[in-house]
Structure formats: structure tokens, C-alpha cells
Short mmCIF file of C-alpha atoms in Angstrom, two decimals:
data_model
loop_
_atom_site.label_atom_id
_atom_site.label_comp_id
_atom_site.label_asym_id
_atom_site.label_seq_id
_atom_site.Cartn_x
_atom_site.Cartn_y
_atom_site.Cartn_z
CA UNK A 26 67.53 90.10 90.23
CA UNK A 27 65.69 88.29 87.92
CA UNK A 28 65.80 84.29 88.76
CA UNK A 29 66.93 82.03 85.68
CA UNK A 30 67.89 78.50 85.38
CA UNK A 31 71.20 78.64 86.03
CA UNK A 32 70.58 80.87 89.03
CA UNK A 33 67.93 78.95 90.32
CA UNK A 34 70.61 75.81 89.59
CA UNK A 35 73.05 77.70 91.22
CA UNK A 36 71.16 78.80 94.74
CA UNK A 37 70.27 75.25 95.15
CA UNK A 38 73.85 73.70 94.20
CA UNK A 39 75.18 76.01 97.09
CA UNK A 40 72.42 75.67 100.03
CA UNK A 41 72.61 71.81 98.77
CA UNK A 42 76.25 72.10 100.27
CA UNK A 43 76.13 74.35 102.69
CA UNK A 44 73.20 71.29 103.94
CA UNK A 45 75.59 68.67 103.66
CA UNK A 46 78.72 70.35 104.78
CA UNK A 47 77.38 72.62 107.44
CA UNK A 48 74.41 70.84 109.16
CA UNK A 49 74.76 72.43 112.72
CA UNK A 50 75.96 76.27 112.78
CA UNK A 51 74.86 78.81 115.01
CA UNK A 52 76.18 82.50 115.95
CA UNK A 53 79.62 82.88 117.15
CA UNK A 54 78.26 85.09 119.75
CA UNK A 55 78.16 83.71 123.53
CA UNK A 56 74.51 84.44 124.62
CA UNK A 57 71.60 82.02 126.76
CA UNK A 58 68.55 84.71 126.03
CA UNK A 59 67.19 87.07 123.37
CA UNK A 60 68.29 90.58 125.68
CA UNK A 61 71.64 88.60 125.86
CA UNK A 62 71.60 88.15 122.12
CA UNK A 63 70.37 91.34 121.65
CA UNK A 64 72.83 93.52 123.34
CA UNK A 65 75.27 91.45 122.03
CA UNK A 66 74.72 92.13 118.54
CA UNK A 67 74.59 95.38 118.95
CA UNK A 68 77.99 95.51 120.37
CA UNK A 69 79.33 93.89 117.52
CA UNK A 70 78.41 96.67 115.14
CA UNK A 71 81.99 96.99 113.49
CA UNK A 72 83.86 94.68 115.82
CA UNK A 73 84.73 90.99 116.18
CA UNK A 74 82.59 88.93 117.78
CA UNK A 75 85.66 87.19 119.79
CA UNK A 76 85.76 91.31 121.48
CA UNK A 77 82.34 91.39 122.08
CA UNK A 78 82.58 87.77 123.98
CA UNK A 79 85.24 89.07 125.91
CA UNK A 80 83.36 92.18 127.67
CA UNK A 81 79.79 90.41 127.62
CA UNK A 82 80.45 87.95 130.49
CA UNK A 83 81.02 90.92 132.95
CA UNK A 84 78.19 92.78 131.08
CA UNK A 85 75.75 90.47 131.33
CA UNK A 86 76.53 89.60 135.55
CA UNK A 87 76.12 93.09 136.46
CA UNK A 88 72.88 93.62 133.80
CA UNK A 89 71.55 90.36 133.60
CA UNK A 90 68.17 91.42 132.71
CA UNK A 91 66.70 94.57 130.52
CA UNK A 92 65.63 96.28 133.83
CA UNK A 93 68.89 96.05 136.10
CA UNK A 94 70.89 98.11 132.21
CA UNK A 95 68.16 100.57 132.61
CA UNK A 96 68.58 101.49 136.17
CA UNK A 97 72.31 102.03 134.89
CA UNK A 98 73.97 105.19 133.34
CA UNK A 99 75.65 105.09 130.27
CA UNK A 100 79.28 105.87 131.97
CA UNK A 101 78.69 102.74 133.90
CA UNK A 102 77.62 100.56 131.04
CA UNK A 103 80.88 102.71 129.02
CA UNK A 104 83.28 101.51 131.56
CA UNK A 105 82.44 97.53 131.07
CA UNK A 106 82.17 97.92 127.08
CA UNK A 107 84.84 100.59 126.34
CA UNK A 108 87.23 98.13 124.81
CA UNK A 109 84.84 97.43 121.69
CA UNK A 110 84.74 99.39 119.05
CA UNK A 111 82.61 103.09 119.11
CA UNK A 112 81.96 102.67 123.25
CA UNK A 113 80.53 105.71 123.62
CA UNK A 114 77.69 105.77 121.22
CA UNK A 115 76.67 102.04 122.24
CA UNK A 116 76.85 102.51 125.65
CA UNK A 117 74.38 105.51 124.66
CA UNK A 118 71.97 102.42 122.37
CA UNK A 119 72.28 99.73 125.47
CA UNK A 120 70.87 102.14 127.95
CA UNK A 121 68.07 103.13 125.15
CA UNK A 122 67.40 100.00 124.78
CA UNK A 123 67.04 98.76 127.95
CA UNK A 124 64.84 101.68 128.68
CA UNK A 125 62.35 101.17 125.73
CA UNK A 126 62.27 97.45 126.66
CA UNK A 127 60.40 97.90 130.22
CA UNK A 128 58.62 101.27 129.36
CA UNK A 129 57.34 99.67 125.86
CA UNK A 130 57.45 96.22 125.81
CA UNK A 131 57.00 95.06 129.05
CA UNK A 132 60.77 93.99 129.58
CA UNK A 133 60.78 91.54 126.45
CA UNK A 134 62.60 91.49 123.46
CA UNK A 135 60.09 91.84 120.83
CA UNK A 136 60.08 89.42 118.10
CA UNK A 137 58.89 91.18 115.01
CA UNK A 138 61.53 93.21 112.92
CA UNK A 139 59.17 95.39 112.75
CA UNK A 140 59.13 96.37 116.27
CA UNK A 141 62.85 95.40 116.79
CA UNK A 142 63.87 98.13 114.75
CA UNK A 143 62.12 100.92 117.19
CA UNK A 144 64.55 99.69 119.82
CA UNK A 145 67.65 102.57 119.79
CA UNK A 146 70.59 100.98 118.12
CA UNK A 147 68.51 98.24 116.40
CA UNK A 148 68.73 98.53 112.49
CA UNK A 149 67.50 96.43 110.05
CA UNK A 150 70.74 94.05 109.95
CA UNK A 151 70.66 93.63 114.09
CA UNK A 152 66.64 93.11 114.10
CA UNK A 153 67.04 90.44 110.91
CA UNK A 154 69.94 88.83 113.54
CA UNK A 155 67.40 88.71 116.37
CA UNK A 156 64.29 87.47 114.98
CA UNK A 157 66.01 84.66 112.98
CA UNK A 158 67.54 83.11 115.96
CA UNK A 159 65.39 83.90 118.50
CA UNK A 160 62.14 83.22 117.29
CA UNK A 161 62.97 81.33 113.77
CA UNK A 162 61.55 84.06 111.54
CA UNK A 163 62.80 83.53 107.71
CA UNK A 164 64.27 86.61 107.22
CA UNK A 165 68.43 86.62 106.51
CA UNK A 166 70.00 89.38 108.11
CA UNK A 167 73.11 91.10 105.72
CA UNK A 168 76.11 91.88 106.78
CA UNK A 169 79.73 93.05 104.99
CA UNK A 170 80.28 89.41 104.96
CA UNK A 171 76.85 88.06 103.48
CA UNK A 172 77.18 90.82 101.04
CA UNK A 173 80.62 89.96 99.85
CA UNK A 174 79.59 86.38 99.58
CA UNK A 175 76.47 86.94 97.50
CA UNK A 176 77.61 89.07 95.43
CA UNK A 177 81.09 87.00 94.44
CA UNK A 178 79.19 84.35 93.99
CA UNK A 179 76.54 85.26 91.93
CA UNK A 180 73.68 85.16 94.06
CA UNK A 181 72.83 88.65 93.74
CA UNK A 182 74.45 91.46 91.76
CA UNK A 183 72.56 94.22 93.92
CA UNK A 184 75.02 96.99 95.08
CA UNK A 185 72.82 97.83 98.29
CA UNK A 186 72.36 96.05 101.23
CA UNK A 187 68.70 96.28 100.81
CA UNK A 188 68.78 94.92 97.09
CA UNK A 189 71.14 92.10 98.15
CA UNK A 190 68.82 91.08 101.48
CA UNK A 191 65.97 90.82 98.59
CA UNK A 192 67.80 88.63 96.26
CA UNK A 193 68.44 86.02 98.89
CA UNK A 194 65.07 86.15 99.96
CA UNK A 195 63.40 85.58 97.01
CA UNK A 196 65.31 82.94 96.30
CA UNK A 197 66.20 80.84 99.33
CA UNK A 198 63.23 78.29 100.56
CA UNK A 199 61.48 79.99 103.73
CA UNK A 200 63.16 76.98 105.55
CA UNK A 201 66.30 77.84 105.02
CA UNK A 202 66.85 81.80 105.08
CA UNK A 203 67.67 81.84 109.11
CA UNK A 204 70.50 79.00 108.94
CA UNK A 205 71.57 80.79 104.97
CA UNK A 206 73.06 84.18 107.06
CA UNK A 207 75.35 81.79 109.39
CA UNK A 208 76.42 80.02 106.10
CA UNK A 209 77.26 82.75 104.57
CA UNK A 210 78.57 84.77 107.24
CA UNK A 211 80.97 82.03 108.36
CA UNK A 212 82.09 81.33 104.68
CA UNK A 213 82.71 84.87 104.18
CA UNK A 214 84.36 85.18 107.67
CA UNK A 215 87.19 81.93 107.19
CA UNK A 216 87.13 81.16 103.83
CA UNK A 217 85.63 83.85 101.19
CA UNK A 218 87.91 86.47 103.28
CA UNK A 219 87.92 90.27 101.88
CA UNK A 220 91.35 90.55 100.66
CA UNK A 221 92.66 86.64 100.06
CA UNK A 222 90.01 84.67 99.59
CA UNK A 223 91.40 81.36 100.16
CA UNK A 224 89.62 79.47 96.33
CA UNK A 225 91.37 76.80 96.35
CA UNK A 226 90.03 75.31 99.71
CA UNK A 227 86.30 76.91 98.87
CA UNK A 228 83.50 73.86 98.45
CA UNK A 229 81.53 75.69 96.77
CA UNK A 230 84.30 77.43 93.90
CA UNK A 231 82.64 75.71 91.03
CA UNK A 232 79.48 77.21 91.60
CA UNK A 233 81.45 80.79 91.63
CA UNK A 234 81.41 83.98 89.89
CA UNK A 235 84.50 85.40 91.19
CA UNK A 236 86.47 82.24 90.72
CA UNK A 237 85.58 81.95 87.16
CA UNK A 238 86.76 85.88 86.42
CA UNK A 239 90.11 85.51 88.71
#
């Protein structure tokens, strides 16, 4: 996406209120540590964060480190997650996880996306997650809510994940890419909303694509 004026007005018109309006944010996911954050994320593939919080607690007290999931099979780890959603195959990525953690990297979550990504249920979406809170990298991680977003708004017209993910970075300051995906994500997620997008109590309508064509 080529940047213009008015797109280059318009990216800093909406991080200039996303500053002012939403100063602190942070993931809706309950975590204290990056194999916490980590295995929560990838729980959350298609499912609600407020599920995933529900099964972690008892998760993370039995497994509270990448070496106690590894000693565990994946019908034990499928019996404390089997509420979210696709149990079967994450239990399958936890305990693949856990595994490649203390046979590859020494028990530590890795903090290039780069290496994230070799970790068995780690795509580029859940390493973008990691790295950006964990260790502050400026990458913005996409989502079905971050793409929605961007694309209504007119921050990118790109019809891929991949396309949209290069938009934003190319035209969000370093600074602010990390903090940009819980803007986005939470805007998408209570107010930009898939099938009623509530406009009239958007801050940021004026500045908006879809607004302007509704």
C-alpha cells in the first residue's frame, strides 16, 4: 500500500488517539511469564480469551514450567484444556512445545520470531504476540480483529494477512507497533465488532473508511 498524505494524515490521526485515549493496555490474557504467555496464546487460537483464562490457572499449577508439560502426555494436558476450542490438536502443540523448549532452547522461550515460529503450534500471528510483549520487539501481530480494523479503516486495503501485517508496519513508528496490535485488537473486539459495529460510539469514526461508505 502505497503511503500518501492523507494516509500518512490518517495513521497518525488514529495512533494520535489511540495515545491519548488508550495510554495503558495490555493483553487480556492472564499470564506472569513468557511459557505462561506462550501457551496461552496458543490456546486461544479460535477461542475467547475469557475460555482460555478459565482452564490456564489449573494448567499452569500442574505445568508451571516448560519441563514439568513435557514430562506430561497429551491426554493429560487434553483433560485440563478440553473445554477450549480444537483440544485435541493443542494438547498435541503444548506437549511439542514444551518438548522443543528443553531439547532446543534450553527451557526458554526464545525471543526472535524467527525462532518462535519453529516451536509446534507457533505461527507467525502467535510468535508476533510473543515477541512484542515479552521482549518489546516492533513487530504487530494480526489477527481477525486487527485485520477487520485495518482494513475498515483504511489503513491497509491488503486482502492477506501477510499484506495487511506489512501495511501497518511500514507505517506505524517502530515505537509504537507492539502497543498498535492491543489497540486494534481491543477496538475491533468492543467497539469495531464483526457484525454491528457500534459507529456511533467509535473515537476514531471520522478518520473511517467504512463509516464514510455506510
Amino acid at each position: 500500500m502505497v503511503m500518501s498524505t492523507s494516509l500518512e494524515n490518517k495513521y497518525h490521526s488514529v495512533i494520535d488517539w489511540f495515545r491519548k485515549n488508550m495510554p495503558s493496555v495490555r493483553s487480556e490474557l492472564n499470564y506472569s511469564n513468557a511459557y505462561q504467555l506462550l501457551t496461552a496464546v496458543i490456546l486461544s487460537a479460535q477461542c475467547t480469551d475469557k475460555r482460555v483464562n478459565m482452564v490456564t490457572p489449573a494448567l499452569f499449577e500442574k505445568y508451571p514450567d516448560p519441563v514439568s508439560l513435557a514430562s506430561a502426555s497429551e491426554k493429560e494436558i487434553f483433560t485440563l484444556i478440553k473445554s477450549v476450542s480444537f483440544p485435541n490438536n493443542k494438547a498435541s502443540h503444548l506437549s511439542g512445545m514444551a518438548r522443543m523448549l528443553v531439547s532446543d532452547f534450553n527451557s526458554e522461550v526464545p525471543s526472535s520470531v524467527e525462532e518462535l515460529q519453529k516451536l509446534p503450534g507457533v505461527g507467525r500471528k502467535t510468535a508476533n504476540v510473543v515477541a512484542s510483549i515479552i521482549f518489546g520487539a516492533p513487530v504487530i501481530a494480526v489477527d481477525t480483529h486487527v485485520f477487520r480494523v485495518s482494513r475498515r479503516l483504511g489503513l491497509s486495503d491488503g486482502d492477506t494477512v501477510e499484506k495487511v501485517e506489512k501495511d501497518l508496519t511500514d507505517n506505524i513508528p517502530e515505537e509504537y507497533r507492539a502497543v498498535s496490535h492491543h489497540w486494534l485488537i481491543l477496538h475491533g473486539r468492543y467497539v469495531c465488532t464483526a457484525r454491528k459495529p457500534k459507529c456511533d460510539k467509535c473515537g476514531i469514526s471520522e478518520f473511517c473508511d467504512y463509516r464514510k461508505e455506510s
